[in-house]
Amino acid sequence: MKLTQYIVFAFLVLSACTDTSINQDSKEMFLNGSWQFLASNEIDDKAVLKEDFNKWDTLQVPGNWDTRKRYSEYVGKGYYQKQFEIPRNWKDKQVRLKFDAVYESAKVWLNGEFLGEHVGGYTPFEFNITDKVDFKKPNSVVVMADNSYKRGAWWAWGGISRNVSLIANNDIRFVYQHITSEPDFEKNEVNFTVKYKLENNDESKALVKINTNIEGVHTDSLSIQVEANSTSVSYLKFKKNLSEVKLWHFNTPNLYELNSSISINDSEIDSASDKFGIRKFEARGEQFFLNNEAVRMNGVNRVHDHPDYGNTEPDHLVRKDMFDIKYNLGCNFSRLMHAPLPKNLLKLCDSIGFLVVEEIPVWGDDDPQSFPNNPQTKLWLKEMIERDYNHPSVVAWSVGNELRNQGNDWKTKALTKEQYGYVNSMLDYVDELDTTRLKTYVTITSYRKGEVGTEPYEKVDFISMNSYGKAPELAEKTYEKFPGKPIFVSEIGLGQIGPAPKAVLSDELVGYLQELKELPYITGVSIWSYNDYRSNYKGTPESGFREWGIIDERRNKKEAYKQLKEIYKEWED
């Protein structure tokens, strides 16, 4: 297709595939709905492609197989298959097959041809299938999902847990647009930078125009040359007076919309739209500052878990939980979960003013992924940051949970060396991807005796520590060892709370929370956890749910819920 032939993209209605839907106003065709399904650790991949798929079971996508009684304890490989047809007006388009998340590792075939694989259960991946799809007859996609890999105490829900879609573009498209909008309170202005990444799949280079509009704020354009079969990055920078904009804050979560388009000879060939907020979140001395004001904020950790929905996070559940956390409990800040959060949850956090630390799923002092310059964890970090860069609710990145950076015995020292190197290299990599947000990791050794150099302390913007014991005492030891930086108690607890409705917070834990309030360098606490969650980790009750929550897995409140609400209300006062 020659570049001069580009026209504005339009869709035709497609009804050939059951459970397949097309968004008429975009370039996306969803493959959600009913898929054929086979759970088997015995069959090999090549044999699967020769199966009679009609004899398989059926499962809904997005979904988890272990929400079904038949597969509730199954661990291993689950195979999915679906047929779809491509709209005829996509014939001259670049077509990509995108998965928003598959837990935990995935392999994908199209019409019997292997497309590739992805490791990591919470971040998106895609394949360009332009030269592999058949426009004249139905196509068959087969996905292998394997949930054998497990970290943490939460249940390793298996399956295609988020959306699957086909996306059509012209030869030149936006890969992403990232907007930075940081207030400078001394100069009374906002510095805007829009980073555009474009991809050209054509055999010829092209001169394109990028048109940018932020309604009520700025309209601009730039012309760039995109080389053949390549990607390119360009920047648009401008400034505005602070009086001309509304800032994003947890009390006033004002959002703007960045709308951009690519055109050639005045013909639009692609467009992108992203919401964002203008805010500055920083660590100064031993405090957090939001928009030049010192803030102390509390939260709860929320596990992506429900008996009916697994970790698929449907809109109604996310909305109910986050509204409760924000408006009833009065929470404003948390890491929420040890893994990249779903897009619908982040969009909701943007709209209600809830601040989030996002983290990749590296957990524990024995995590096999925690070694220096690990390409796999770097990929997880890159996928997360590129996807979530525009969300004002995301104020910090974390590279892992409960990591060890010192010890005395030979085995611990070996772990220490690896995990120190891991944290050190990953914090450097964060700086390569995003310099606009704070960075941290959760340590379980910051309060222990040892040399200061045993933690890459100087590279974090704030210290995150978990405590399931004497939290105030451990916080003081951490502060004595590493003064001058804010400390966020990213998890606090004292044994499982117990079942609904009578379970309460222990007097000891209530006392710890009250003591932490008086420490000026503590920026806030986040209790573990908001909800009970399914688990097969040691210490889980016979119910199969870890009862750490202030509500149970079905969202029934415990007496502990009322206690925490009162405690957080006192912190506000």
C-alpha positions as a printed NumPy array, in Angstrom:
array([[  0.   ,   0.   ,   0.   ],
       [  1.471,   3.368,  -1.054],
       [  1.53 ,   6.166,   1.469],
       [ -0.505,   8.473,  -0.765],
       [ -3.391,   6.012,  -0.612],
       [ -4.008,   6.372,   3.12 ],
       [ -7.547,   7.281,   4.047],
       [ -9.356,   7.816,   7.323],
       [ -9.972,   4.434,   8.912],
       [-13.552,   3.129,   9.097],
       [-15.031,  -0.151,  10.258],
       [-17.714,  -2.373,   8.823],
       [-19.978,  -4.352,  11.113],
       [-18.798,  -7.921,  11.518],
       [-21.152, -10.614,  12.749],
       [-19.465, -13.729,  11.444],
       [-17.899, -14.813,  14.716],
       [-19.885, -15.721,  17.786],
       [-18.744, -13.894,  20.955],
       [-16.567, -11.552,  18.905],
       [-17.274,  -7.843,  19.039],
       [-16.047,  -4.793,  17.183],
       [-15.83 ,  -1.357,  18.696],
       [-17.299,   0.749,  15.894],
       [-15.463,   3.905,  16.996],
       [-11.965,   2.456,  17.172],
       [ -9.581,   0.111,  15.404],
       [-10.092,  -2.736,  17.831],
       [-11.966,  -6.016,  17.52 ],
       [-12.337,  -7.961,  20.763],
       [-11.995, -11.729,  20.872],
       [-13.469, -11.987,  24.362],
       [-16.24 , -14.456,  25.095],
       [-16.419, -18.216,  24.774],
       [-13.222, -20.101,  23.874],
       [-12.609, -23.843,  23.588],
       [-10.52 , -25.099,  26.509],
       [ -8.412, -28.125,  27.398],
       [ -6.529, -28.62 ,  30.674],
       [ -3.658, -31.041,  30.124],
       [ -0.087, -31.506,  31.267],
       [  0.243, -34.682,  29.21 ],
       [ -0.301, -33.558,  25.622],
       [  2.526, -31.788,  23.799],
       [  2.103, -28.542,  21.905],
       [  2.339, -30.04 ,  18.413],
       [ -0.328, -32.621,  19.206],
       [ -2.659, -29.923,  20.523],
       [ -2.726, -28.205,  17.133],
       [ -4.141, -31.392,  15.582],
       [ -6.926, -31.743,  18.17 ],
       [-10.642, -31.612,  17.437],
       [-11.317, -28.379,  19.288],
       [-15.08 , -28.912,  19.204],
       [-14.636, -31.777,  21.675],
       [-13.002, -29.51 ,  24.228],
       [-14.715, -27.783,  27.134],
       [-15.572, -24.071,  26.88 ],
       [-14.421, -21.192,  29.109],
       [-15.036, -17.473,  29.126],
       [-12.256, -15.021,  28.272],
       [-11.281, -12.992,  30.228],
       [-11.436, -15.611,  32.944],
       [ -9.562, -18.064,  35.151],
       [-10.037, -21.81 ,  34.838],
       [ -9.683, -22.273,  38.61 ],
       [-12.937, -20.387,  39.287],
       [-14.635, -23.479,  37.819],
       [-15.126, -26.348,  40.28 ],
       [-13.861, -28.824,  37.689],
       [-10.484, -27.071,  37.451],
       [-10.356, -25.427,  40.887],
       [ -7.14 , -27.189,  41.951],
       [ -5.591, -27.604,  38.511],
       [ -2.045, -26.311,  38.055],
       [ -0.167, -26.453,  34.783],
       [ -1.014, -25.973,  31.134],
       [ -4.377, -24.804,  29.869],
       [ -4.979, -24.63 ,  26.107],
       [ -7.428, -22.155,  24.575],
       [ -8.707, -22.049,  20.989],
       [-10.93 , -19.655,  19.077],
       [-11.92 , -18.979,  15.487],
       [-12.333, -15.486,  14.101],
       [-12.743, -13.744,  10.773],
       [-11.004, -10.57 ,   9.692],
       [-13.102,  -7.677,   8.284],
       [-12.472,  -7.368,   4.589],
       [-11.682,  -3.676,   4.873],
       [ -8.677,  -4.62 ,   7.028],
       [ -6.892,  -6.175,   4.052],
       [ -4.515,  -3.244,   3.562],
       [ -3.949,  -2.728,   7.273],
       [ -1.309,  -3.809,   9.73 ],
       [ -3.053,  -6.315,  12.015],
       [ -1.851,  -7.144,  15.528],
       [ -3.064,  -9.739,  17.994],
       [ -2.889,  -8.339,  21.541],
       [ -3.223,  -9.977,  24.964],
       [ -3.613,  -7.681,  27.962],
       [ -2.527, -10.45 ,  30.363],
       [ -2.127, -14.245,  30.445],
       [ -1.009, -15.955,  33.653],
       [  1.795, -16.773,  33.855],
       [  3.614, -17.89 ,  30.741],
       [  1.998, -18.104,  27.318],
       [  2.617, -19.549,  23.871],
       [  0.521, -18.519,  20.868],
       [ -0.167, -20.135,  17.484],
       [ -2.126, -18.746,  14.537],
       [ -3.411, -21.175,  11.916],
       [ -0.892, -23.713,  13.207],
       [  2.076, -21.341,  12.991],
       [  3.939, -20.488,  16.183],
       [  3.873, -16.73 ,  16.834],
       [  5.926, -16.592,  20.009],
       [  5.77 , -16.693,  23.774],
       [  5.562, -14.349,  26.74 ],
       [  6.541, -14.791,  30.374],
       [  4.815, -12.674,  33.03 ],
       [  1.166, -12.814,  34.019],
       [  0.219,  -9.151,  34.407],
       [  1.559,  -7.163,  31.461],
       [  0.427,  -6.92 ,  27.811],
       [  2.08 ,  -8.442,  24.755],
       [  1.237,  -8.587,  21.062],
       [  2.164, -10.043,  17.68 ],
       [  2.027,  -8.514,  14.22 ],
       [ -0.002, -11.058,  12.24 ],
       [ -0.478,  -9.035,   9.029],
       [  1.211, -11.65 ,   6.819],
       [ -0.253, -14.633,   8.671],
       [ -4.02 , -14.067,   8.731],
       [ -6.39 , -15.35 ,   6.073],
       [ -8.899, -12.77 ,   4.864],
       [-11.018, -15.316,   2.984],
       [-11.853, -17.837,   5.692],
       [-11.906, -18.228,   9.482],
       [ -8.603, -18.127,  11.343],
       [ -7.723, -20.236,  14.378],
       [ -5.75 , -18.938,  17.348],
       [ -4.45 , -21.327,  20.007],
       [ -3.024, -20.124,  23.318],
       [ -1.184, -22.154,  25.931],
       [ -1.326, -20.631,  29.423],
       [  0.765, -22.14 ,  32.212],
       [  0.259, -21.138,  35.865],
       [  2.965, -23.394,  37.32 ],
       [  5.119, -20.431,  38.325],
       [  4.09 , -18.97 ,  41.665],
       [  5.382, -16.235,  43.946],
       [  3.781, -14.883,  47.087],
       [  0.937, -16.132,  49.225],
       [ -1.862, -15.244,  46.815],
       [ -3.458, -17.811,  44.515],
       [ -1.802, -18.215,  41.113],
       [ -4.994, -17.874,  39.055],
       [ -4.492, -19.511,  35.647],
       [ -5.704, -18.468,  32.233],
       [ -6.334, -15.54 ,  29.91 ],
       [ -7.244, -13.052,  32.604],
       [ -7.609,  -9.819,  30.612],
       [ -8.832,  -8.739,  27.17 ],
       [ -7.797, -10.297,  23.87 ],
       [ -8.124,  -8.108,  20.807],
       [ -7.215,  -7.621,  17.172],
       [ -5.996,  -4.146,  16.31 ],
       [ -5.772,  -2.696,  12.803],
       [ -3.63 ,   0.263,  11.786],
       [ -2.218,   1.826,   8.681],
       [  1.464,   1.28 ,   7.959],
       [  2.39 ,   4.213,  10.181],
       [  0.955,   4.245,  13.688],
       [  1.42 ,   5.506,  17.218],
       [  3.132,   2.974,  19.444],
       [  2.451,   5.297,  22.37 ],
       [  2.269,   8.919,  23.438],
       [  3.653,   9.724,  26.881],
       [  2.901,  13.057,  28.478],
       [  4.816,  14.647,  31.33 ],
       [  3.234,  17.698,  32.943],
       [  5.221,  18.806,  35.948],
       [  4.486,  22.032,  37.842],
       [  7.365,  24.336,  38.77 ],
       [  6.057,  26.206,  41.795],
       [  9.018,  28.596,  42.007],
       [  8.529,  29.792,  38.443],
       [  4.735,  29.469,  38.625],
       [  4.568,  27.415,  35.427],
       [  3.954,  23.895,  34.137],
       [  6.495,  22.203,  31.876],
       [  4.874,  19.879,  29.354],
       [  6.698,  17.232,  27.342],
       [  4.921,  14.851,  24.984],
       [  6.988,  11.896,  23.818],
       [  5.725,  10.214,  20.649],
       [  6.884,   6.805,  19.518],
       [  5.892,   5.994,  15.924],
       [  6.248,   2.822,  13.903],
       [  6.553,   2.646,  10.13 ],
       [  5.897,  -0.727,   8.504],
       [  6.134,   0.63 ,   4.955],
       [  9.042,   0.083,   2.585],
       [  9.356,   3.853,   2.096],
       [ 10.247,   6.652,   4.466],
       [  7.597,   9.29 ,   4.994],
       [  7.201,  12.874,   6.128],
       [  4.318,  12.964,   8.601],
       [  2.643,  15.624,  10.675],
       [  1.664,  15.035,  14.307],
       [ -1.24 ,  17.197,  15.427],
       [ -1.63 ,  17.667,  19.187],
       [ -4.571,  19.059,  21.119],
       [ -5.217,  19.388,  24.85 ],
       [ -8.593,  21.062,  24.991],
       [ -8.445,  24.403,  26.73 ],
       [ -4.701,  24.133,  27.255],
       [ -2.659,  23.812,  24.059],
       [ -2.825,  23.042,  20.336],
       [  0.329,  22.359,  18.359],
       [  1.924,  20.267,  15.629],
       [  5.288,  18.996,  14.475],
       [  6.572,  17.438,  11.277],
       [  8.98 ,  14.514,  11.348],
       [ 10.446,  12.048,   8.904],
       [  9.892,   8.39 ,   9.728],
       [ 12.362,   5.999,   8.117],
       [ 11.189,   2.831,   6.361],
       [ 10.58 ,  -0.268,   8.502],
       [ 11.594,   1.444,  11.706],
       [ 10.422,   3.186,  14.845],
       [ 11.145,   6.774,  15.763],
       [ 10.808,   8.949,  18.855],
       [ 10.022,  12.66 ,  18.803],
       [  9.204,  15.269,  21.435],
       [  6.892,  18.234,  21.743],
       [  7.615,  20.676,  24.577],
       [  5.73 ,  23.732,  25.806],
       [  4.973,  25.69 ,  28.975],
       [  1.859,  27.115,  30.589],
       [  1.287,  29.398,  33.528],
       [  0.011,  27.604,  36.621],
       [ -3.037,  29.858,  36.654],
       [ -4.088,  28.444,  33.274],
       [ -4.505,  24.844,  34.47 ],
       [ -6.152,  22.809,  37.224],
       [ -3.923,  20.484,  39.215],
       [ -4.62 ,  16.825,  39.986],
       [ -4.898,  16.084,  43.715],
       [ -6.492,  13.339,  45.794],
       [ -9.184,  15.851,  46.797],
       [ -9.602,  17.331,  43.298],
       [ -8.589,  14.735,  40.678],
       [ -8.8  ,  17.021,  37.621],
       [ -8.098,  15.224,  34.347],
       [ -7.193,  16.485,  30.882],
       [ -7.269,  14.625,  27.576],
       [ -4.394,  14.524,  25.116],
       [ -5.666,  13.923,  21.569],
       [ -3.117,  13.43 ,  18.813],
       [ -3.216,  12.369,  15.179],
       [ -0.786,  11.472,  12.423],
       [ -1.486,  12.837,   8.952],
       [  0.1  ,  12.687,   5.525],
       [ -0.985,  15.283,   2.983],
       [ -3.831,  16.281,   5.301],
       [ -5.177,  12.712,   5.441],
       [ -5.37 ,  11.303,   8.973],
       [ -3.808,   7.857,   9.24 ],
       [ -3.796,   7.241,  12.981],
       [ -4.934,   8.826,  16.243],
       [ -4.39 ,   8.423,  19.964],
       [ -6.185,   9.682,  23.044],
       [ -4.996,   9.549,  26.654],
       [ -6.177,  11.167,  29.868],
       [ -3.636,  12.63 ,  32.258],
       [ -3.356,  14.851,  35.313],
       [ -1.039,  17.724,  36.153],
       [  0.593,  17.131,  39.533],
       [  3.925,  16.95 ,  41.301],
       [  4.553,  14.212,  43.847],
       [  7.956,  14.338,  45.513],
       [  9.959,  13.346,  48.566],
       [ 11.596,  16.23 ,  50.397],
       [ 13.568,  15.387,  53.476],
       [ 11.419,  13.022,  55.503],
       [  8.045,  13.933,  54.004],
       [  5.948,  13.454,  50.899],
       [  4.777,  16.552,  49.069],
       [  1.859,  16.679,  46.643],
       [  1.636,  19.898,  44.652],
       [  3.987,  21.679,  47.043],
       [  2.073,  20.662,  50.186],
       [  3.25 ,  18.129,  52.773],
       [  0.952,  15.092,  52.924],
       [  0.623,  11.983,  55.087],
       [ -1.558,   9.284,  53.574],
       [ -2.79 ,   5.87 ,  54.641],
       [ -4.057,   2.892,  52.723],
       [ -4.844,  -0.803,  52.516],
       [ -3.311,  -3.49 ,  50.357],
       [ -5.911,  -5.056,  48.088],
       [ -5.348,  -8.553,  46.674],
       [ -6.622,  -9.188,  43.135],
       [ -8.819, -12.043,  44.234],
       [-12.489, -13.062,  44.315],
       [-14.044, -16.569,  44.447],
       [-16.198, -15.881,  41.364],
       [-13.888, -13.697,  39.295],
       [-10.411, -14.868,  40.248],
       [ -7.982, -12.098,  39.305],
       [ -9.888, -10.874,  36.229],
       [-10.974,  -7.664,  37.979],
       [-14.393,  -6.87 ,  36.393],
       [-15.412,  -3.205,  36.403],
       [-18.188,  -3.543,  38.981],
       [-15.904,  -5.257,  41.513],
       [-13.068,  -2.779,  41.043],
       [-15.469,   0.136,  41.385],
       [-17.109,  -1.249,  44.526],
       [-13.797,  -2.006,  46.241],
       [-12.007,   1.224,  45.364],
       [-14.98 ,   3.441,  46.229],
       [-15.111,   1.711,  49.615],
       [-11.368,   2.103,  50.161],
       [-11.328,   5.746,  49.109],
       [-14.596,   7.182,  50.373],
       [-15.562,   4.979,  53.336],
       [-12.166,   4.119,  54.779],
       [-10.587,   7.432,  53.799],
       [ -7.529,   5.897,  52.116],
       [ -5.493,   7.818,  49.548],
       [ -2.221,   5.942,  49.03 ],
       [ -1.079,   2.335,  48.731],
       [  0.903,  -0.176,  46.736],
       [ -2.366,  -2.2  ,  46.584],
       [ -0.791,  -5.348,  45.09 ],
       [  2.572,  -6.976,  44.286],
       [  1.973,  -6.908,  40.529],
       [  1.061,  -4.489,  37.714],
       [ -2.546,  -3.405,  38.169],
       [ -5.25 ,  -3.723,  35.5  ],
       [ -6.001,  -0.703,  33.327],
       [ -9.575,  -0.305,  34.567],
       [ -8.388,  -0.041,  38.166],
       [ -5.78 ,   2.597,  37.311],
       [ -8.301,   4.632,  35.322],
       [-10.598,   4.571,  38.333],
       [ -7.755,   5.652,  40.623],
       [ -7.096,   8.538,  38.231],
       [-10.707,   9.638,  38.415],
       [-11.183,   9.407,  42.205],
       [ -7.762,  10.628,  43.316],
       [ -6.09 ,   7.53 ,  44.741],
       [ -2.266,   7.441,  44.653],
       [ -0.55 ,   4.175,  43.737],
       [  2.882,   2.594,  43.917],
       [  3.09 ,  -0.001,  41.134],
       [  5.323,  -3.019,  41.566],
       [  6.554,  -5.926,  39.486],
       [  6.005,  -9.438,  40.95 ],
       [  9.414, -10.096,  42.505],
       [  8.7  , -11.337,  46.017],
       [ 10.784, -12.657,  48.864],
       [ 14.409, -13.195,  49.754],
       [ 14.52 , -16.415,  47.734],
       [ 12.923, -15.152,  44.517],
       [ 14.765, -16.819,  41.604],
       [ 14.315, -13.675,  39.5  ],
       [ 16.221, -11.42 ,  41.909],
       [ 19.682, -11.353,  40.361],
       [ 21.544,  -8.379,  38.836],
       [ 20.589,  -7.129,  35.375],
       [ 17.872,  -9.741,  34.93 ],
       [ 16.453,  -9.274,  31.39 ],
       [ 13.119, -10.811,  32.424],
       [ 12.421,  -8.396,  35.269],
       [ 13.605,  -5.508,  33.116],
       [ 11.048,  -6.518,  30.519],
       [  8.283,  -6.627,  33.157],
       [  9.292,  -3.167,  34.338],
       [  9.411,  -1.804,  30.785],
       [  6.01 ,  -3.278,  29.877],
       [  4.454,  -1.848,  33.034],
       [  5.936,   1.631,  32.738],
       [  5.216,   2.02 ,  29.031],
       [  1.606,   0.953,  29.551],
       [  0.948,   3.066,  32.663],
       [  3.087,   6.15 ,  32.092],
       [  0.178,   8.58 ,  31.615],
       [ -1.729,   7.685,  34.786],
       [ -1.488,  10.51 ,  37.35 ],
       [ -2.5  ,   8.063,  40.082],
       [  0.809,   6.201,  39.633],
       [  3.347,   8.188,  41.652],
       [  6.105,   5.622,  42.218],
       [  7.595,   2.389,  40.88 ],
       [  8.727,  -0.495,  43.08 ],
       [ 11.123,  -3.199,  41.885],
       [ 10.177,  -5.865,  44.431],
       [  8.725,  -6.885,  47.771],
       [ 10.413,  -8.127,  50.962],
       [ 13.932,  -8.285,  49.549],
       [ 16.981,  -9.039,  51.681],
       [ 20.169,  -6.99 ,  51.503],
       [ 22.246,  -8.258,  54.399],
       [ 22.907, -11.312,  56.541],
       [ 25.59 , -13.155,  58.471],
       [ 25.607, -16.826,  57.475],
       [ 27.165, -17.88 ,  54.153],
       [ 23.831, -18.761,  52.521],
       [ 22.271, -15.435,  53.481],
       [ 25.349, -13.55 ,  52.313],
       [ 25.043, -15.194,  48.897],
       [ 21.386, -14.175,  48.699],
       [ 22.292, -10.704,  49.914],
       [ 24.839, -10.185,  47.163],
       [ 22.376, -11.254,  44.492],
       [ 19.446,  -9.217,  45.828],
       [ 21.568,  -6.127,  46.43 ],
       [ 22.747,  -6.354,  42.834],
       [ 19.202,  -6.936,  41.637],
       [ 17.792,  -3.896,  43.424],
       [ 20.745,  -1.734,  42.437],
       [ 20.495,  -2.59 ,  38.724],
       [ 16.702,  -2.343,  38.616],
       [ 16.618,   1.099,  40.245],
       [ 19.075,   2.258,  37.583],
       [ 16.822,   0.803,  34.915],
       [ 13.826,   2.703,  36.281],
       [ 15.77 ,   5.903,  35.599],
       [ 16.199,   4.847,  31.966],
       [ 12.444,   4.44 ,  31.587],
       [ 10.969,   7.218,  33.724],
       [ 12.665,  10.007,  35.666],
       [  9.405,  11.724,  36.642],
       [  8.28 ,   9.347,  39.406],
       [  9.68 ,   8.207,  42.713],
       [ 11.307,   4.803,  43.037],
       [ 11.482,   2.309,  45.865],
       [ 11.581,  -1.352,  46.841],
       [ 10.309,  -3.096,  49.951],
       [ 13.09 ,  -4.187,  52.262],
       [ 12.983,  -6.667,  55.144],
       [ 16.49 ,  -5.824,  56.325],
       [ 16.548,  -2.019,  56.672],
       [ 16.102,  -2.25 ,  60.449],
       [ 18.693,  -4.956,  61.061],
       [ 22.207,  -4.403,  62.347],
       [ 24.867,  -4.043,  59.699],
       [ 26.795,  -1.672,  57.516],
       [ 24.891,   1.137,  55.844],
       [ 26.32 ,   0.061,  52.498],
       [ 24.4  ,  -3.198,  52.596],
       [ 21.315,  -1.447,  51.095],
       [ 21.228,   0.682,  47.906],
       [ 19.67 ,   3.336,  50.115],
       [ 20.927,   6.334,  48.189],
       [ 19.047,   5.295,  45.039],
       [ 15.552,   5.144,  46.534],
       [ 13.388,   8.233,  47.012],
       [ 11.631,   6.733,  50.024],
       [ 11.972,   3.624,  52.145],
       [  9.217,   1.022,  52.045],
       [  9.149,  -1.446,  54.939],
       [  6.779,  -4.229,  55.936],
       [  6.195,  -5.1  ,  59.567],
       [  4.392,  -8.005,  61.171],
       [  5.877,  -7.393,  64.583],
       [  6.98 ,  -4.363,  66.57 ],
       [  6.407,  -1.822,  63.82 ],
       [  7.239,   1.419,  65.719],
       [ 10.474,  -0.06 ,  67.084],
       [ 11.505,  -1.339,  63.636],
       [ 10.628,   1.994,  62.037],
       [ 12.841,   3.824,  64.547],
       [ 15.737,   1.433,  63.862],
       [ 15.299,   1.991,  60.123],
       [ 15.285,   5.748,  60.618],
       [ 18.418,   5.659,  62.795],
       [ 20.215,   3.657,  60.141],
       [ 18.893,   5.542,  57.113],
       [ 17.878,   9.065,  58.18 ],
       [ 16.725,  11.865,  55.924],
       [ 14.18 ,  10.   ,  53.799],
       [ 10.442,   9.313,  54.193],
       [  9.444,   5.891,  55.465],
       [  6.234,   4.299,  54.246],
       [  5.006,   1.229,  56.145],
       [  3.894,  -0.56 ,  52.998],
       [  2.442,  -3.516,  54.93 ],
       [  1.483,  -3.82 ,  58.566],
       [ -0.241,  -6.699,  60.315],
       [ -0.015,  -8.984,  63.295],
       [ -1.297, -12.418,  62.429],
       [ -4.428, -13.239,  60.499],
       [ -7.445, -11.239,  61.644],
       [ -9.944, -14.089,  61.433],
       [-13.318, -14.771,  59.802],
       [-16.229, -12.358,  59.304],
       [-18.15 , -10.846,  60.948],
       [-16.671, -10.826,  64.486],
       [-12.916, -10.749,  63.849],
       [-11.11 ,  -7.687,  65.229],
       [ -7.713,  -6.013,  65.062],
       [ -5.631,  -6.976,  68.071],
       [ -5.05 ,  -4.381,  70.78 ],
       [ -1.334,  -4.678,  70.07 ],
       [ -1.764,  -3.813,  66.374],
       [ -4.06 ,  -0.89 ,  67.212],
       [ -1.389,   0.363,  69.575],
       [  1.303,   0.076,  66.897],
       [ -0.811,   2.113,  64.473],
       [ -1.312,   4.839,  67.063],
       [  2.408,   4.957,  67.862],
       [  3.364,   5.204,  64.176],
       [  1.129,   8.237,  63.83 ],
       [  3.417,  10.147,  66.202],
       [  6.619,   9.488,  64.228],
       [  7.235,  12.513,  61.945],
       [  9.187,  10.57 ,  59.319],
       [  6.385,   8.027,  58.787],
       [  4.434,   9.185,  55.719],
       [  1.651,   6.659,  56.204],
       [  0.786,   3.003,  56.669],
       [ -1.028,   0.388,  54.606],
       [ -2.61 ,  -2.538,  56.404],
       [ -2.384,  -6.044,  55.002],
       [ -5.004,  -6.514,  53.805],
       [ -8.303,  -5.128,  52.591],
       [ -9.775,  -8.496,  51.598],
       [ -9.342, -12.154,  52.452],
       [ -7.937, -14.096,  49.519],
       [ -7.581, -17.626,  48.261],
       [ -4.25 , -19.303,  48.965],
       [ -2.433, -22.58 ,  49.386],
       [  0.421, -20.916,  51.25 ],
       [  1.489, -22.264,  54.632],
       [ -0.754, -21.135,  57.48 ],
       [ -3.886, -20.787,  55.359],
       [ -7.051, -21.864,  57.259],
       [ -9.044, -24.889,  56.098],
       [-11.431, -22.547,  54.279],
       [ -8.679, -22.022,  51.695],
       [ -8.716, -18.251,  52.262],
       [ -6.112, -16.28 ,  54.177],
       [ -8.065, -14.227,  56.682],
       [ -5.836, -11.149,  56.824],
       [ -8.581,  -8.885,  55.463],
       [-10.836,  -6.353,  57.164],
       [-13.492,  -7.785,  54.836],
       [-13.803, -11.395,  53.725],
       [-13.428, -12.773,  50.211],
       [-17.153, -12.087,  49.534],
       [-16.742,  -8.479,  50.752],
       [-18.568,  -8.982,  54.053],
       [-17.248,  -6.527,  56.634],
       [-15.569,  -7.614,  59.856],
       [-15.447,  -5.685,  63.121],
       [-11.855,  -4.916,  62.12 ],
       [-13.204,  -2.795,  59.265],
       [-14.935,  -0.431,  61.705],
       [-11.817,  -0.244,  63.862],
       [ -9.551,   0.7  ,  60.974],
       [-12.043,   3.282,  59.739],
       [-11.968,   4.989,  63.131],
       [ -8.178,   4.846,  63.347],
       [ -7.729,   6.417,  59.909],
       [-10.324,   9.067,  60.75 ],
       [ -8.239,  10.015,  63.79 ],
       [ -5.16 ,  10.316,  61.562],
       [ -7.034,  12.776,  59.339],
       [ -8.064,  14.843,  62.355]])
